[in-house]
Amino acid sequence: MFFEWFIMNLKIGALSFGSSGRIMMYQEAVVDEKKWLTKEEFFEIITVAQVLPGPNLVNLVIYLSYRLFHQKLAALIGLLALAMPGAILAVLLYTILPMNNIYVARLFQGFSLGSVAISLVFILGIMESIGITHKPQFTKKLIARILLLFSVLGSSLLGFPLFLILIIGITVGFFIEFLL
Amino acid sequence: MIISLKIFWIFFKISLLSFGGIFGVLPALEHMLVTEQAWLTHEQFYQSYVMAQFLPGPNMAMCPLIGYWVDGWKGFLAGFLGIYTAPFLIMAFAYWFYNRYRELQSIKKAEMAIRPVIIGLILASCARLWWVQTTGGYFFQTIGVLLILVFIFLYLKKKVQAIGLIFYAGLSWLILTQLYLL
């Protein structure tokens, strides 16, 4: 099972681009294919990985390893398989490949667009579970939507620091869940 | 050896400051590496950032690369360990904590409550990626959106898998943009 985990991470680490698209790849591998976790559990893991400091993809892999295998070794294997190929490639390519070549640049831009498409599919799939579309109380639904809008705009157009968004989001979220 | 330790320490601090990805800490990192240590030029710093964006794996890949520039393969290792040690320990703690308390109602509720925020952050990172990667005017940006929609459709129809999709998207984008320029 460790070997399987190693290969899975290597595949995602060496063949994928754009951080948010890879969340979907993990879902595809761990939830849809292997059925090691439910969609609900998987999303719980993403939330933890996003809220704590550190690169969120790396957090996700480490936390996922712990949840699946309950061992440090698994987390180490996952991390190395995910992060090593890109890091070594960076050094190798830097000495070989002309990154300012227009064709190479366009190809990589396209990879990123593909990963945007995958992330959006992921979000479509998860919308239901987060109470954006199905939530019993009208106010809760409204607040969930406002929070969503706030974090989208805040982190893109308005350029708020992520830390601020998380703090405000968590405070409002808490308040609503406990008081309404 | 001293230099490698310094590299490790800088990236260790940076990893504690970073929430989400490397975007938020770029200015701090630039300040430490370019202004304080004078290991790199501004030019080199941004080059490493662009490289890491292009490469597979987490975009933290720029850290080992910078380490390599400063101190060879020793620096590479220092950069790698520096940026990933803290997340490793933090997630170990999170696992322990969550495992112990996840059945508590308040923890469950808190987790539910911040889900919309998390989704929002992922959406925003999509928007940012699309905006940065489709430079060259409105035409390119529109084509970019169409490409994304087509691939969403194909994925939902189960015509492609995630990894395949990314490669096809890369090729289509290359071909489309070159056709336009002809």
XYZ file of C-alpha atoms in Angstrom:
362
model
C 0.000 0.000 0.000
C 2.964 2.306 0.693
C 4.290 1.560 -2.744
C 0.922 2.387 -4.261
C 0.890 5.648 -2.333
C 4.395 6.455 -3.551
C 3.485 5.876 -7.199
C 0.265 7.855 -6.859
C 2.110 10.880 -5.500
C 4.890 10.558 -8.007
C 2.320 10.584 -10.806
C 0.630 13.674 -9.440
C 3.906 15.360 -8.544
C 5.677 14.778 -11.815
C 2.840 15.135 -14.298
C 0.655 17.926 -13.028
C 0.564 21.698 -12.935
C -1.294 24.369 -11.022
C -1.918 23.760 -7.364
C -5.705 23.704 -7.185
C -6.134 21.239 -10.058
C -4.190 18.682 -8.137
C -6.735 18.597 -5.339
C -9.063 17.066 -7.913
C -6.424 14.512 -8.863
C -6.143 13.412 -5.277
C -9.901 13.144 -5.076
C -9.948 11.120 -8.279
C -7.272 8.774 -6.945
C -8.187 8.446 -3.283
C -11.974 8.861 -3.270
C -13.253 7.764 -6.692
C -10.764 5.072 -7.569
C -9.430 3.548 -4.356
C -12.406 4.459 -2.163
C -10.106 4.936 0.823
C -12.113 7.968 1.945
C -15.562 9.416 1.385
C -16.005 12.740 -0.368
C -17.038 14.245 2.951
C -13.894 13.092 4.765
C -11.769 14.287 1.871
C -13.176 17.768 2.068
C -12.609 17.875 5.788
C -8.942 17.149 5.069
C -8.732 19.937 2.502
C -10.132 22.407 4.997
C -7.523 21.523 7.589
C -4.734 21.749 4.994
C -5.876 25.178 3.824
C -6.336 26.752 7.207
C -2.940 25.856 8.682
C 0.277 27.582 7.583
C 2.385 26.018 4.860
C 1.944 25.378 1.154
C -1.566 23.933 0.912
C -0.831 21.168 -1.571
C 2.031 19.915 0.576
C -0.103 20.214 3.702
C -2.819 18.238 1.970
C -0.478 15.406 1.035
C 1.088 15.168 4.480
C -2.244 15.250 6.267
C -3.768 12.829 3.802
C -0.879 10.420 4.402
C -1.450 10.573 8.143
C -5.161 9.998 7.799
C -4.722 7.075 5.430
C -1.764 5.291 6.983
C -1.381 6.757 10.491
C 2.409 6.855 10.086
C 5.170 9.409 9.657
C 6.844 7.248 7.062
C 3.855 7.488 4.746
C 3.848 11.261 5.050
C 7.544 11.373 4.235
C 7.076 9.136 1.201
C 4.147 11.220 -0.024
C 6.005 14.486 0.403
C 9.170 13.307 -1.332
C 7.305 11.751 -4.238
C 5.236 14.885 -4.718
C 7.864 17.572 -4.313
C 11.171 16.039 -5.406
C 10.536 15.585 -9.163
C 9.611 19.233 -9.660
C 12.530 20.487 -7.585
C 15.091 18.397 -9.449
C 13.491 19.256 -12.792
C 13.779 22.926 -11.887
C 17.536 22.633 -11.532
C 17.965 20.454 -14.614
C 15.696 22.506 -16.840
C 17.244 25.710 -15.699
C 20.498 24.537 -17.213
C 18.932 23.097 -20.396
C 15.559 24.461 -21.444
C 14.907 27.965 -22.764
C 11.902 28.922 -20.618
C 11.466 32.177 -22.491
C 10.915 30.258 -25.710
C 7.390 31.180 -26.833
C 6.265 27.631 -27.686
C 7.405 26.208 -24.377
C 5.733 29.105 -22.566
C 2.413 28.612 -24.416
C 2.417 24.888 -23.736
C 2.841 25.502 -20.033
C 0.165 28.203 -20.048
C -2.178 25.625 -21.530
C -1.315 23.170 -18.768
C -2.356 25.783 -16.248
C -5.662 26.389 -18.022
C -6.307 22.657 -17.947
C -5.734 22.656 -14.233
C -8.204 25.526 -13.840
C -10.810 23.400 -15.645
C -10.167 20.511 -13.251
C -10.403 22.727 -10.188
C -13.746 24.048 -11.352
C -15.068 20.522 -11.790
C -13.930 19.807 -8.271
C -15.752 22.851 -6.947
C -18.929 21.909 -8.804
C -18.777 18.512 -7.145
C -18.308 19.911 -3.672
C -20.797 22.809 -3.780
C -23.629 20.663 -2.547
C -21.853 19.477 0.561
C -20.857 22.905 1.803
C -24.342 24.241 2.149
C -24.144 26.704 -0.699
C -26.936 25.044 -2.617
C -28.582 22.874 0.015
C -28.946 24.263 3.450
C -32.130 24.188 5.459
C -32.153 27.722 6.792
C -32.358 30.682 4.516
C -30.055 32.902 6.594
C -27.367 30.261 6.826
C -27.468 29.759 3.102
C -27.230 33.481 2.559
C -24.304 33.852 4.923
C -22.511 30.920 3.295
C -22.912 32.617 -0.072
C -21.693 35.962 1.247
C -18.656 34.289 2.800
C -17.916 32.574 -0.482
C -18.172 35.828 -2.398
C -16.073 37.607 0.200
C -13.240 35.119 -0.025
C -13.309 35.021 -3.851
C -13.209 38.797 -4.247
C -10.959 39.377 -1.270
C -8.291 37.046 -2.472
C -8.472 37.964 -6.174
C -9.566 41.502 -7.065
C -9.166 43.179 -3.698
C -5.886 41.440 -2.878
C -6.474 40.993 0.873
C -3.810 38.928 2.615
C -4.887 35.329 3.004
C -4.448 35.497 6.725
C -7.025 38.281 7.022
C -9.537 36.402 4.897
C -9.184 33.288 7.007
C -9.537 35.198 10.267
C -12.641 37.087 9.150
C -14.126 34.010 7.509
C -13.578 31.855 10.557
C -14.967 34.455 12.951
C -18.112 35.044 10.930
C -18.512 31.325 10.273
C -18.245 30.484 13.959
C -20.657 33.201 14.934
C -23.260 32.016 12.479
C -22.946 28.315 13.278
C -23.214 28.826 17.014
C -25.764 31.573 17.236
C -28.275 30.767 14.520
C 27.964 24.549 5.760
C 27.164 27.866 7.413
C 25.551 29.080 4.202
C 23.420 25.950 3.929
C 22.206 26.456 7.478
C 21.313 30.031 6.650
C 19.367 28.890 3.595
C 17.528 26.353 5.712
C 16.650 28.944 8.337
C 15.333 31.511 5.846
C 13.053 29.027 4.121
C 11.950 27.599 7.445
C 10.772 31.050 8.537
C 9.107 31.641 5.184
C 7.171 28.382 5.390
C 5.706 29.443 8.722
C 4.547 32.725 7.244
C 2.933 31.225 4.179
C -0.749 30.447 4.155
C -1.969 28.702 1.040
C 0.865 29.131 -1.393
C 3.991 31.068 -2.038
C 2.197 34.165 -3.451
C 1.669 35.798 -0.108
C 5.256 35.524 1.059
C 7.015 36.529 -2.165
C 7.774 40.078 -0.955
C 9.174 38.850 2.362
C 11.228 36.185 0.622
C 12.550 38.687 -1.892
C 13.527 41.038 0.890
C 15.452 38.357 2.757
C 17.222 36.879 -0.251
C 17.866 39.909 -2.431
C 18.135 42.849 -0.042
C 19.422 41.306 3.167
C 21.653 38.490 1.930
C 22.331 39.761 -1.607
C 22.458 36.156 -2.827
C 20.386 36.900 -5.919
C 19.406 39.784 -8.140
C 15.734 40.817 -8.442
C 15.838 39.467 -11.970
C 17.034 36.030 -10.832
C 14.461 35.957 -8.070
C 11.561 36.405 -10.467
C 13.090 33.980 -12.923
C 13.065 31.311 -10.250
C 9.445 32.123 -9.467
C 8.394 31.811 -13.108
C 10.317 28.555 -13.479
C 8.559 27.061 -10.487
C 5.171 28.072 -11.883
C 5.944 26.203 -15.058
C 7.078 23.040 -13.365
C 5.081 20.137 -12.015
C 4.837 19.763 -8.255
C 4.211 22.424 -5.616
C 5.307 25.919 -6.669
C 7.559 25.914 -3.643
C 9.983 24.255 -6.076
C 11.591 27.670 -6.388
C 13.099 27.268 -2.923
C 15.370 24.304 -3.655
C 16.259 25.982 -6.962
C 17.388 29.148 -5.192
C 19.285 27.004 -2.702
C 21.039 25.355 -5.628
C 22.095 28.721 -7.060
C 23.511 29.857 -3.762
C 25.280 26.745 -2.560
C 25.082 23.923 -5.117
C 23.396 20.614 -4.263
C 23.991 21.211 -0.558
C 21.937 24.370 -0.873
C 19.308 22.451 -2.841
C 18.880 20.058 0.064
C 18.851 22.915 2.582
C 16.142 24.712 0.585
C 14.067 21.562 0.269
C 14.271 20.692 3.954
C 13.833 24.310 4.983
C 10.563 24.853 3.203
C 8.983 21.464 4.015
C 10.051 20.742 7.586
C 7.592 23.059 9.300
C 4.522 21.896 7.322
C 5.531 18.337 8.109
C 5.577 18.975 11.847
C 2.475 21.163 11.825
C 0.425 18.586 9.963
C 1.616 15.864 12.352
C 0.290 17.952 15.190
C -2.932 18.686 13.335
C -3.449 14.977 12.797
C -2.958 14.233 16.449
C -5.242 17.077 17.500
C -7.981 16.368 15.020
C -7.946 12.673 15.647
C -8.505 13.338 19.285
C -11.184 16.007 19.026
C -12.909 15.603 15.689
C -15.960 14.007 17.234
C -16.623 17.138 19.274
C -19.641 19.029 17.976
C -17.938 22.421 18.153
C -14.978 21.288 16.042
C -17.349 19.800 13.502
C -19.382 22.974 13.353
C -16.314 25.159 12.987
C -15.093 23.024 10.148
C -18.457 23.239 8.389
C -18.585 26.968 8.923
C -15.401 27.813 7.087
C -16.046 25.620 4.059
C -17.443 28.458 1.922
C -14.268 30.451 2.589
C -12.076 27.578 1.468
C -14.085 27.113 -1.715
C -13.791 30.848 -2.340
C -10.029 30.680 -2.030
C -9.800 27.865 -4.535
C -12.031 29.797 -6.953
C -9.892 32.896 -6.567
C -6.726 30.960 -7.265
C -8.391 29.651 -10.452
C -9.217 33.176 -11.526
C -5.700 34.365 -10.795
C -4.130 31.490 -12.698
C -6.366 32.114 -15.704
C -5.587 35.837 -15.661
C -1.816 35.383 -15.421
C -1.610 32.612 -17.995
C -3.664 34.203 -20.769
C -1.653 37.356 -21.347
C -1.877 39.032 -24.723
C -5.223 40.828 -24.709
C -8.956 40.166 -24.469
C -8.928 37.745 -27.344
C -6.574 35.392 -25.545
C -8.528 35.693 -22.336
C -11.787 34.801 -24.063
C -10.209 31.835 -25.808
C -8.838 30.795 -22.439
C -12.321 30.760 -20.912
C -13.726 28.791 -23.836
C -10.928 26.253 -23.594
C -11.611 25.814 -19.875
C -15.355 25.330 -20.505
C -14.762 22.775 -23.265
C -12.471 20.752 -21.038
C -14.903 20.891 -18.113
C -17.547 19.480 -20.459
C -15.212 16.736 -21.699
C -14.265 15.807 -18.161
C -17.863 15.629 -16.976
C -18.705 13.450 -19.982
C -15.862 11.179 -18.849
C -13.981 11.569 -22.111
C -10.706 12.396 -20.349
C -9.000 11.886 -16.987
C -7.409 14.656 -14.973
C -3.792 14.148 -16.005
C -4.654 13.567 -19.654
C -6.825 16.666 -19.611
C -3.916 18.845 -18.572
C -1.755 17.641 -21.425
C -4.498 18.039 -24.019
C -5.207 21.518 -22.696
C -1.532 22.440 -23.062
C -1.394 21.206 -26.641
C -4.692 22.844 -27.643
C -3.629 26.161 -26.156
C -0.295 26.041 -27.987
C -2.009 25.230 -31.296
C -4.815 27.773 -30.874
C -2.527 30.654 -29.997
C -0.139 29.841 -32.836
C -3.010 29.621 -35.325
C -4.188 33.035 -34.228
C -0.763 34.557 -34.641
C -0.579 33.189 -38.201
